[in-house]
Amino acid sequence: MKSEITLTETDLLILESYRQMIDGLGEYLGTGYEIILHNLGSYDHSVIAIQNGHYTGRKIGAPITNMALDMLESIKKNSSNDSITYFTTNRDGKPMKSTTIAIRGEQNKVIGLLCINFYLDVPFSAILDDFTSHRRDNSAMEDRVAAPAQVVAEEFSENSTDLIHHLVNTAREQIYADNSVSSANKNKAIIQTLHDKGVFHFKDAVQLVAEELNISKNTVYLHLRNIK
């Protein structure tokens, strides 16, 4: 059921150019920012560059987040929606203002994501140090009015298995709380929800979902065939 994006040589060169930019952005923005580059050639190990990953415990090789999955589904429905800004927290409950930006390659397909998380509990003195040390004087800053950001819950998993477990549990809680779904159709509705979120793009997702729901892989495949 895996459906990863096949990247061309040009796509890889585009992503490489972004990878080289990550270090510069990290140095410029300072220690309050976590910056991540995702390669959508593999959802399971999409992180190919990261600065200040200690905030969320992620390293190169980590998977994309549930928020990124939602954004990719949104882009499929509305191709002009290539960026989103929102508020969230990391695993330790620390508040962040985040943005996720789609990277397009050949034939205008989305090949990667650039994510920036600003940690709102970083001491203001540290932010000043980052922006004043070895900094040129540039007082002519334009005033910009930003649109209100969303508040969302984003799961930062160290591996795709943990992320899938989280998404299954979240979907199960949602479906079991919905009295309009009969007991006989609970698993079907859960699999529909997971399908809509792009969970089955992950390697071994069918096996993991089957184990979580205590059903067979064939049953999961049956529900997926009916959905399609």
PDB file of N, CA, C and O in Angstrom, residues 8 31 34 56 66 76-77 95 99 101 123 131 136 142 147 159 170 183 201 226:
ATOM      1  N   THR A   8      13.275  12.814  -9.139  1.00  0.00           N
ATOM      2  CA  THR A   8      14.191  12.864 -10.277  1.00  0.00           C
ATOM      3  C   THR A   8      15.527  13.442  -9.830  1.00  0.00           C
ATOM      4  O   THR A   8      15.673  13.931  -8.701  1.00  0.00           O
ATOM      5  N   THR A  31      19.673  29.944  18.463  1.00  0.00           N
ATOM      6  CA  THR A  31      19.374  28.697  19.163  1.00  0.00           C
ATOM      7  C   THR A  31      17.907  28.518  19.504  1.00  0.00           C
ATOM      8  O   THR A  31      17.499  27.439  19.921  1.00  0.00           O
ATOM      9  N   GLU A  34      14.289  25.651  15.741  1.00  0.00           N
ATOM     10  CA  GLU A  34      14.556  24.320  15.200  1.00  0.00           C
ATOM     11  C   GLU A  34      14.157  24.349  13.725  1.00  0.00           C
ATOM     12  O   GLU A  34      13.048  24.775  13.381  1.00  0.00           O
ATOM     13  N   THR A  56      12.986  18.630  19.972  1.00  0.00           N
ATOM     14  CA  THR A  56      11.973  17.586  19.783  1.00  0.00           C
ATOM     15  C   THR A  56      12.565  16.190  19.802  1.00  0.00           C
ATOM     16  O   THR A  56      11.848  15.205  19.631  1.00  0.00           O
ATOM     17  N   ASN A  66       2.493  14.122  12.008  1.00  0.00           N
ATOM     18  CA  ASN A  66       1.090  14.053  11.610  1.00  0.00           C
ATOM     19  C   ASN A  66       0.623  15.369  10.998  1.00  0.00           C
ATOM     20  O   ASN A  66      -0.214  15.382  10.093  1.00  0.00           O
ATOM     21  N   LYS A  76      -3.216  18.461  -1.759  1.00  0.00           N
ATOM     22  CA  LYS A  76      -3.857  17.695  -2.827  1.00  0.00           C
ATOM     23  C   LYS A  76      -5.211  18.293  -3.193  1.00  0.00           C
ATOM     24  O   LYS A  76      -5.616  18.291  -4.343  1.00  0.00           O
ATOM     25  N   LYS A  77      -5.911  18.834  -2.164  1.00  0.00           N
ATOM     26  CA  LYS A  77      -7.240  19.393  -2.383  1.00  0.00           C
ATOM     27  C   LYS A  77      -7.183  20.852  -2.825  1.00  0.00           C
ATOM     28  O   LYS A  77      -8.075  21.345  -3.499  1.00  0.00           O
ATOM     29  N   PRO A  95       5.991  25.563  24.448  1.00  0.00           N
ATOM     30  CA  PRO A  95       5.221  26.172  23.355  1.00  0.00           C
ATOM     31  C   PRO A  95       6.103  26.593  22.184  1.00  0.00           C
ATOM     32  O   PRO A  95       7.238  27.035  22.374  1.00  0.00           O
ATOM     33  N   THR A  99       6.025  26.882  11.388  1.00  0.00           N
ATOM     34  CA  THR A  99       5.582  27.020   9.996  1.00  0.00           C
ATOM     35  C   THR A  99       6.090  25.827   9.196  1.00  0.00           C
ATOM     36  O   THR A  99       7.194  25.330   9.448  1.00  0.00           O
ATOM     37  N   ILE A 101       6.448  24.650   5.124  1.00  0.00           N
ATOM     38  CA  ILE A 101       6.430  25.199   3.764  1.00  0.00           C
ATOM     39  C   ILE A 101       6.718  24.087   2.772  1.00  0.00           C
ATOM     40  O   ILE A 101       7.708  23.354   2.917  1.00  0.00           O
ATOM     41  N   PRO A 123      14.592  32.426  26.704  1.00  0.00           N
ATOM     42  CA  PRO A 123      14.757  33.737  27.356  1.00  0.00           C
ATOM     43  C   PRO A 123      14.990  34.844  26.328  1.00  0.00           C
ATOM     44  O   PRO A 123      15.737  34.661  25.356  1.00  0.00           O
ATOM     45  N   PHE A 131      20.601  37.793  17.954  1.00  0.00           N
ATOM     46  CA  PHE A 131      20.356  38.758  16.893  1.00  0.00           C
ATOM     47  C   PHE A 131      21.247  39.997  16.972  1.00  0.00           C
ATOM     48  O   PHE A 131      21.199  40.838  16.072  1.00  0.00           O
ATOM     49  N   ARG A 136      25.025  43.357  11.802  1.00  0.00           N
ATOM     50  CA  ARG A 136      25.046  44.709  11.233  1.00  0.00           C
ATOM     51  C   ARG A 136      23.831  45.492  11.712  1.00  0.00           C
ATOM     52  O   ARG A 136      22.767  44.948  11.962  1.00  0.00           O
ATOM     53  N   GLU A 142      10.740  46.611   7.685  1.00  0.00           N
ATOM     54  CA  GLU A 142       9.352  46.830   7.303  1.00  0.00           C
ATOM     55  C   GLU A 142       8.426  46.272   8.367  1.00  0.00           C
ATOM     56  O   GLU A 142       8.677  45.230   8.955  1.00  0.00           O
ATOM     57  N   ALA A 147      -1.107  37.033   9.618  1.00  0.00           N
ATOM     58  CA  ALA A 147      -2.432  36.486   9.847  1.00  0.00           C
ATOM     59  C   ALA A 147      -2.423  35.663  11.131  1.00  0.00           C
ATOM     60  O   ALA A 147      -1.396  35.108  11.511  1.00  0.00           O
ATOM     61  N   ASN A 159      10.410   7.813  15.513  1.00  0.00           N
ATOM     62  CA  ASN A 159      10.357   6.820  14.443  1.00  0.00           C
ATOM     63  C   ASN A 159       8.924   6.667  13.971  1.00  0.00           C
ATOM     64  O   ASN A 159       7.980   7.089  14.650  1.00  0.00           O
ATOM     65  N   THR A 170      -5.346   7.799  18.436  1.00  0.00           N
ATOM     66  CA  THR A 170      -6.151   9.014  18.300  1.00  0.00           C
ATOM     67  C   THR A 170      -7.414   8.749  17.492  1.00  0.00           C
ATOM     68  O   THR A 170      -8.521   9.183  17.865  1.00  0.00           O
ATOM     69  N   SER A 183     -21.035  -0.480  16.323  1.00  0.00           N
ATOM     70  CA  SER A 183     -19.913  -1.289  16.821  1.00  0.00           C
ATOM     71  C   SER A 183     -19.297  -2.118  15.708  1.00  0.00           C
ATOM     72  O   SER A 183     -18.080  -2.304  15.653  1.00  0.00           O
ATOM     73  N   HIS A 201       0.839   5.341   3.679  1.00  0.00           N
ATOM     74  CA  HIS A 201       2.044   5.617   2.886  1.00  0.00           C
ATOM     75  C   HIS A 201       3.283   5.047   3.583  1.00  0.00           C
ATOM     76  O   HIS A 201       4.317   4.858   2.953  1.00  0.00           O
ATOM     77  N   ASN A 226     -12.144  -1.458  -0.198  1.00  0.00           N
ATOM     78  CA  ASN A 226     -13.492  -0.902  -0.228  1.00  0.00           C
ATOM     79  C   ASN A 226     -13.475   0.623  -0.227  1.00  0.00           C
ATOM     80  O   ASN A 226     -14.325   1.271  -0.861  1.00  0.00           O
TER      81      ASN A 226
END
